[in-house]
Structures are given as C-alpha cells and as structure tokens.
Amino acid sequence: MNSKLLEKFQFSFKNGKNSSRTQVWNLISNRTLPLARKEPKMNEMLRRICRRNFCTCSPRPWLFVGLGNPGDKYRGTRHNVGFEMLDAFANSQGIHMETVHCKAMFGKGFVNGIPVLLAKPLTYMNLSGESIGPLAAYYKLPLNRVVVFHDDMDLPCGVLRLYPKGGHNRHNGLKSVIYHFRGNGEFPRLRIGIGRPPGQMDPKAFMLQKFNVTARERIDAALLEGAHALEQVLSKGFSESSNCFNTTQKYKHIRLQTLPT
C-alpha cells in the first residue's frame, strides 16, 4: 500500500466512482484482509478518509434509522417492524450491519452512487434519540436527510406511508428522537401500519406481541414494498418518491382497513 493508491482512494470518493468507493469500504470493513492486517497504520488512515468523505462527499449521505428493541425477546413483535424494515432494505442492497457506532448496530454503503448510513439503536425504543441524535451530528446531517422507520397503530396492518415531518403521536421512540433533535420534528418518517388492538386489549401488550399468520403475510409484503420505496427516495428524492408511493398505499389502505388481522 503506498501514497499513490491512497490518492486514488481519495479521488474515488470526491468524483463519485461507486465501484472504487465500494473497494475502499470493503478494505476498511475487513472484507479484504491482507493489506489491512499487514499495514494497521494505513488501515486506520483509510478509516479516517472514509469517515471524512462520508461527511463531505456529494451528494450528501442519507441516514436510515429503524426503531425497535434489541434482543431475541422482541424479535418479530409489532413494535419492532422498524428494525425489520431496515434489515429488509440492507439485505436488498447487500449492506452489512456488523459494527456498533453511537449505541447502534451500524452499516454504510452506496445505492446507485448515493451514500447511505443504516442504524438500529441498541438503547431500547424509549431511548432511541440517545443514539440517533449523536449519529446525525457525527455525520453533520441536516434533519431532512434522516429517515426514521417506525410502527404505527393508526394505519392498517401492512399499510405504509412516507411523511416529510410530524410530531411523535404518543410514540415513545419518536418522542425520544425529537427530544434529542432539540424538539425539532422536521425529519422524514416511514410509517409502518400494525393495526389497532382488538377489543379492550392494552395497546402496550398488543405492540409487544408477535404477528399472527395473516398479519405476518401483510408485513412481509410491506417490507418488500418499503425497501423498493426507499431505493426510490435515494434516486429521486423524498418529495417525488413519497407522492407516488403514498398514492399507491392510499388504495391499499382502503382495501385493507375493514379486513380482520
């Protein structure tokens, strides 16, 4: 590894060459090991270059955040569909989430040349902002480049919506994120419908239940739709892609709202 190769890596980031960027990140994340093992000082230098260029490269990165609770106890529950949506997107793009950064499981990569950061807070739902606030600050991101995925009881199970901003609507994860954004709720969200609890069931107990077979099928279909919509957000921007996506989801809402789950 020499200074000429290092200059090539820097040039790749500045000039938007996606294949070279991927090569840099593969080396840094230890998926190509020999050089990194032989030259730890150069490996650390590459890490710093990658971090700096993710902060300053054009176009500016997006941060996608899935809200949920860590651990097997909560896997597959309604309250964790934010985690599931992030996993679905990461898998569709081949982005690995193997490191811990700012109290979150973290990964980053490029989608059609657009840099994207992925995070699942490990703080538990009600403290999600303790991870997301510092993460957005670390990468110097404006709030309109931070998209938060979360469960929503006001939408039928499996219905999605992309919103450019809003309040917390009694969602404790969103409440924490807004608090750590200094009370500012002007960040985009992907709302994932989980439906309402039946009868007099406690909403908290409902959110922490796993999906039944019918609901699971709807959520699995929604994960595929959401992953595709997020790719469109990266390529076309939030406003254009959300208008088209929400129109499609509106008809799905009408069709599903009276069906039992």
Short mmCIF file of C-alpha atoms in Angstrom, two decimals:
data_model
loop_
_atom_site.label_atom_id
_atom_site.label_comp_id
_atom_site.label_asym_id
_atom_site.label_seq_id
_atom_site.Cartn_x
_atom_site.Cartn_y
_atom_site.Cartn_z
CA MET A 1 0.00 0.00 0.00
CA ASN A 2 1.53 3.37 -0.98
CA SER A 3 0.67 7.05 -1.25
CA LYS A 4 -0.43 6.73 -4.90
CA LEU A 5 -3.08 4.16 -4.00
CA LEU A 6 -4.18 6.35 -1.12
CA GLU A 7 -4.57 9.29 -3.51
CA LYS A 8 -6.61 7.06 -5.82
CA PHE A 9 -8.99 6.24 -2.97
CA GLN A 10 -9.41 9.94 -2.13
CA PHE A 11 -10.04 10.77 -5.79
CA SER A 12 -12.66 8.00 -5.99
CA PHE A 13 -14.69 9.46 -3.15
CA LYS A 14 -14.53 13.02 -4.47
CA ASN A 15 -15.50 12.06 -8.01
CA GLY A 16 -18.34 9.68 -7.22
CA LYS A 17 -16.92 6.40 -8.58
CA ASN A 18 -19.17 3.89 -6.92
CA SER A 19 -17.04 0.78 -7.62
CA SER A 20 -13.92 2.38 -6.15
CA ARG A 21 -15.87 3.60 -3.13
CA THR A 22 -17.08 0.08 -2.54
CA GLN A 23 -13.49 -1.17 -2.82
CA VAL A 24 -12.40 1.31 -0.16
CA TRP A 25 -15.17 0.35 2.21
CA ASN A 26 -14.62 -3.38 1.67
CA LEU A 27 -10.99 -2.93 2.68
CA ILE A 28 -11.85 -0.78 5.67
CA SER A 29 -14.54 -3.13 6.97
CA ASN A 30 -12.04 -6.03 6.77
CA ARG A 31 -13.78 -7.95 3.97
CA THR A 32 -10.46 -7.82 2.10
CA LEU A 33 -7.98 -8.54 4.89
CA PRO A 34 -4.36 -8.95 3.75
CA LEU A 35 -3.37 -5.29 3.37
CA ALA A 36 -5.29 -4.24 6.45
CA ARG A 37 -3.54 -6.90 8.55
CA LYS A 38 -0.09 -6.09 7.24
CA GLU A 39 -0.42 -2.32 7.50
CA PRO A 40 -2.58 -1.35 10.51
CA LYS A 41 -1.47 2.30 10.32
CA MET A 42 -2.61 2.52 6.70
CA ASN A 43 -5.87 0.78 7.64
CA GLU A 44 -6.55 3.44 10.29
CA MET A 45 -5.74 6.18 7.78
CA LEU A 46 -8.24 4.68 5.34
CA ARG A 47 -10.88 4.61 8.05
CA ARG A 48 -10.36 8.32 8.64
CA ILE A 49 -10.58 9.06 4.91
CA CYS A 50 -13.81 7.09 4.60
CA ARG A 51 -15.37 8.82 7.62
CA ARG A 52 -14.36 12.27 6.40
CA ASN A 53 -15.62 11.69 2.88
CA PHE A 54 -18.93 10.25 4.06
CA CYS A 55 -19.40 13.56 5.88
CA THR A 56 -18.43 15.79 2.95
CA CYS A 57 -19.00 13.86 -0.28
CA SER A 58 -21.58 14.95 -2.81
CA PRO A 59 -24.39 14.01 -2.79
CA ARG A 60 -24.77 14.26 0.97
CA PRO A 61 -25.43 10.92 2.70
CA TRP A 62 -28.82 9.74 3.91
CA LEU A 63 -29.28 8.19 7.34
CA PHE A 64 -31.94 5.46 7.55
CA VAL A 65 -32.96 4.50 11.09
CA GLY A 66 -35.16 1.59 12.16
CA LEU A 67 -36.73 1.84 15.61
CA GLY A 68 -37.19 -1.20 17.82
CA ASN A 69 -35.96 -3.10 20.86
CA PRO A 70 -32.79 -5.24 20.76
CA GLY A 71 -32.73 -8.90 21.75
CA ASP A 72 -34.46 -12.15 20.84
CA LYS A 73 -37.32 -11.41 23.23
CA TYR A 74 -38.61 -8.68 20.93
CA ARG A 75 -37.75 -10.18 17.56
CA GLY A 76 -40.82 -10.44 15.33
CA THR A 77 -43.05 -8.26 17.54
CA ARG A 78 -45.21 -5.45 16.19
CA HIS A 79 -43.11 -2.80 17.93
CA ASN A 80 -40.00 -4.00 16.06
CA VAL A 81 -41.16 -3.58 12.46
CA GLY A 82 -38.82 -0.58 12.16
CA PHE A 83 -35.89 -2.95 12.70
CA GLU A 84 -37.37 -5.38 10.19
CA MET A 85 -37.77 -2.69 7.54
CA LEU A 86 -34.15 -1.62 7.95
CA ASP A 87 -32.99 -5.23 7.70
CA ALA A 88 -35.07 -5.72 4.55
CA PHE A 89 -33.51 -2.65 2.93
CA ALA A 90 -29.97 -3.61 3.98
CA ASN A 91 -30.41 -7.13 2.61
CA SER A 92 -31.83 -5.86 -0.67
CA GLN A 93 -28.75 -3.69 -1.18
CA GLY A 94 -26.11 -6.04 0.21
CA ILE A 95 -25.14 -3.65 3.01
CA HIS A 96 -23.67 -5.33 6.07
CA MET A 97 -24.53 -4.09 9.57
CA GLU A 98 -21.73 -5.55 11.63
CA THR A 99 -20.39 -2.70 13.77
CA VAL A 100 -21.63 -0.73 16.76
CA HIS A 101 -21.49 3.06 16.43
CA CYS A 102 -23.19 5.68 18.61
CA LYS A 103 -25.09 2.96 20.52
CA ALA A 104 -26.50 1.46 17.30
CA MET A 105 -25.90 -1.51 15.04
CA PHE A 106 -24.49 0.30 12.06
CA GLY A 107 -23.62 -0.15 8.42
CA LYS A 108 -22.97 2.04 5.40
CA GLY A 109 -22.68 1.71 1.67
CA PHE A 110 -23.74 3.14 -1.67
CA VAL A 111 -27.00 2.66 -3.57
CA ASN A 112 -26.67 3.71 -7.21
CA GLY A 113 -23.84 6.01 -6.18
CA ILE A 114 -25.75 7.58 -3.27
CA PRO A 115 -24.09 7.18 0.15
CA VAL A 116 -26.41 5.75 2.80
CA LEU A 117 -25.94 5.08 6.52
CA LEU A 118 -28.07 2.47 8.31
CA ALA A 119 -28.68 2.28 12.06
CA LYS A 120 -30.68 0.25 14.56
CA PRO A 121 -30.43 1.82 18.05
CA LEU A 122 -29.46 -0.60 20.82
CA THR A 123 -30.78 1.71 23.53
CA TYR A 124 -34.29 0.21 23.59
CA MET A 125 -37.17 2.02 21.95
CA ASN A 126 -37.83 4.70 24.54
CA LEU A 127 -34.24 5.99 24.42
CA SER A 128 -33.72 5.83 20.65
CA GLY A 129 -32.74 9.50 20.46
CA GLU A 130 -29.65 8.84 22.58
CA SER A 131 -28.27 7.01 19.56
CA ILE A 132 -29.77 8.90 16.62
CA GLY A 133 -29.05 12.44 17.82
CA PRO A 134 -25.28 11.89 18.17
CA LEU A 135 -25.16 9.82 14.96
CA ALA A 136 -26.73 12.58 12.86
CA ALA A 137 -24.41 15.12 14.49
CA TYR A 138 -21.33 12.95 13.88
CA TYR A 139 -22.01 12.88 10.13
CA LYS A 140 -23.15 16.53 10.06
CA LEU A 141 -26.51 15.63 8.54
CA PRO A 142 -29.46 18.02 8.21
CA LEU A 143 -32.68 16.53 9.57
CA ASN A 144 -34.21 16.23 6.10
CA ARG A 145 -31.60 13.54 5.33
CA VAL A 146 -32.61 11.39 8.32
CA VAL A 147 -35.47 8.94 7.67
CA VAL A 148 -36.92 7.10 10.69
CA PHE A 149 -38.88 3.85 10.27
CA HIS A 150 -41.43 3.09 12.99
CA ASP A 151 -44.58 1.11 13.80
CA ASP A 152 -47.91 2.95 13.61
CA MET A 153 -51.22 1.78 15.10
CA ASP A 154 -53.15 4.43 13.16
CA LEU A 155 -52.55 2.57 9.89
CA PRO A 156 -53.99 -0.85 8.99
CA CYS A 157 -51.53 -3.71 9.24
CA GLY A 158 -49.19 -3.71 6.24
CA VAL A 159 -50.01 -0.21 5.00
CA LEU A 160 -47.08 2.23 4.66
CA ARG A 161 -46.73 5.99 4.47
CA LEU A 162 -43.79 8.31 3.78
CA TYR A 163 -44.15 11.60 5.67
CA PRO A 164 -41.73 14.55 5.46
CA LYS A 165 -42.16 15.59 9.13
CA GLY A 166 -44.54 15.44 12.09
CA GLY A 167 -44.94 15.02 15.83
CA HIS A 168 -44.45 11.93 17.95
CA ASN A 169 -48.16 10.96 18.15
CA ARG A 170 -47.55 9.29 21.54
CA HIS A 171 -44.83 7.05 20.08
CA ASN A 172 -42.08 6.94 22.71
CA GLY A 173 -39.33 6.16 20.23
CA LEU A 174 -40.20 9.18 18.10
CA LYS A 175 -40.59 11.27 21.25
CA SER A 176 -37.01 10.45 22.23
CA VAL A 177 -35.67 11.18 18.74
CA ILE A 178 -37.42 14.57 18.64
CA TYR A 179 -36.12 15.41 22.12
CA HIS A 180 -32.53 14.71 21.05
CA PHE A 181 -33.09 16.79 17.91
CA ARG A 182 -33.77 19.68 20.31
CA GLY A 183 -37.52 19.47 19.89
CA ASN A 184 -37.38 19.50 16.09
CA GLY A 185 -39.69 17.02 14.38
CA GLU A 186 -38.89 18.06 10.81
CA PHE A 187 -37.31 14.78 9.73
CA PRO A 188 -38.89 12.27 7.31
CA ARG A 189 -40.53 9.06 8.52
CA LEU A 190 -41.61 5.76 7.05
CA ARG A 191 -44.72 4.79 8.99
CA ILE A 192 -45.43 1.05 9.08
CA GLY A 193 -49.01 0.10 9.89
CA ILE A 194 -49.55 -2.58 12.55
CA GLY A 195 -53.30 -2.00 13.11
CA ARG A 196 -55.19 -1.47 16.34
CA PRO A 197 -55.52 -3.89 19.25
CA PRO A 198 -58.76 -5.85 19.33
CA GLY A 199 -61.46 -5.01 21.83
CA GLN A 200 -60.16 -3.66 25.12
CA MET A 201 -56.67 -5.09 24.77
CA ASP A 202 -53.88 -2.99 26.27
CA PRO A 203 -52.02 -1.25 23.40
CA LYS A 204 -48.66 -1.90 25.06
CA ALA A 205 -49.33 -5.63 25.24
CA PHE A 206 -50.51 -5.58 21.63
CA MET A 207 -47.32 -3.90 20.39
CA LEU A 208 -45.13 -6.46 22.15
CA GLN A 209 -46.98 -9.44 20.65
CA LYS A 210 -45.75 -11.29 17.59
CA PHE A 211 -47.82 -11.13 14.40
CA ASN A 212 -50.36 -13.85 13.63
CA VAL A 213 -50.14 -15.64 10.28
CA THR A 214 -52.37 -13.21 8.35
CA ALA A 215 -50.67 -10.12 9.74
CA ARG A 216 -47.23 -11.64 9.13
CA GLU A 217 -48.04 -12.12 5.46
CA ARG A 218 -49.09 -8.48 5.15
CA ILE A 219 -45.98 -7.24 6.91
CA ASP A 220 -43.68 -9.37 4.77
CA ALA A 221 -45.28 -7.91 1.64
CA ALA A 222 -44.96 -4.40 3.11
CA LEU A 223 -41.24 -4.92 3.79
CA LEU A 224 -40.64 -5.57 0.09
CA GLU A 225 -42.69 -2.50 -0.89
CA GLY A 226 -40.90 -0.35 1.65
CA ALA A 227 -37.41 -1.43 0.58
CA HIS A 228 -38.24 -0.53 -3.02
CA ALA A 229 -39.74 2.83 -1.96
CA LEU A 230 -36.58 3.69 -0.01
CA GLU A 231 -34.44 2.97 -3.05
CA GLN A 232 -36.64 5.44 -4.94
CA VAL A 233 -36.13 8.02 -2.17
CA LEU A 234 -32.38 7.77 -2.73
CA SER A 235 -32.57 8.05 -6.51
CA LYS A 236 -35.44 10.55 -6.95
CA GLY A 237 -35.54 12.47 -3.68
CA PHE A 238 -38.09 12.32 -0.90
CA SER A 239 -40.86 14.56 -2.26
CA GLU A 240 -41.24 12.95 -5.68
CA SER A 241 -40.95 9.37 -4.50
CA SER A 242 -43.26 9.84 -1.48
CA ASN A 243 -46.06 11.38 -3.56
CA CYS A 244 -46.13 8.41 -5.91
CA PHE A 245 -45.72 5.84 -3.15
CA ASN A 246 -48.38 7.30 -0.87
CA THR A 247 -50.93 7.33 -3.69
CA THR A 248 -50.42 3.60 -4.17
CA GLN A 249 -50.61 2.96 -0.42
CA LYS A 250 -53.84 5.00 -0.13
CA TYR A 251 -55.70 2.44 -2.24
CA LYS A 252 -54.14 -0.35 -0.22
CA HIS A 253 -55.37 1.40 2.92
CA ILE A 254 -58.93 1.50 1.59
CA ARG A 255 -58.78 -2.18 0.66
CA LEU A 256 -57.34 -3.41 3.97
CA GLN A 257 -58.90 -1.16 6.58
CA THR A 258 -62.03 -3.29 7.01
CA LEU A 259 -60.32 -6.68 6.82
CA PRO A 260 -59.53 -8.53 10.06
CA THR A 261 -55.97 -9.42 11.07
#
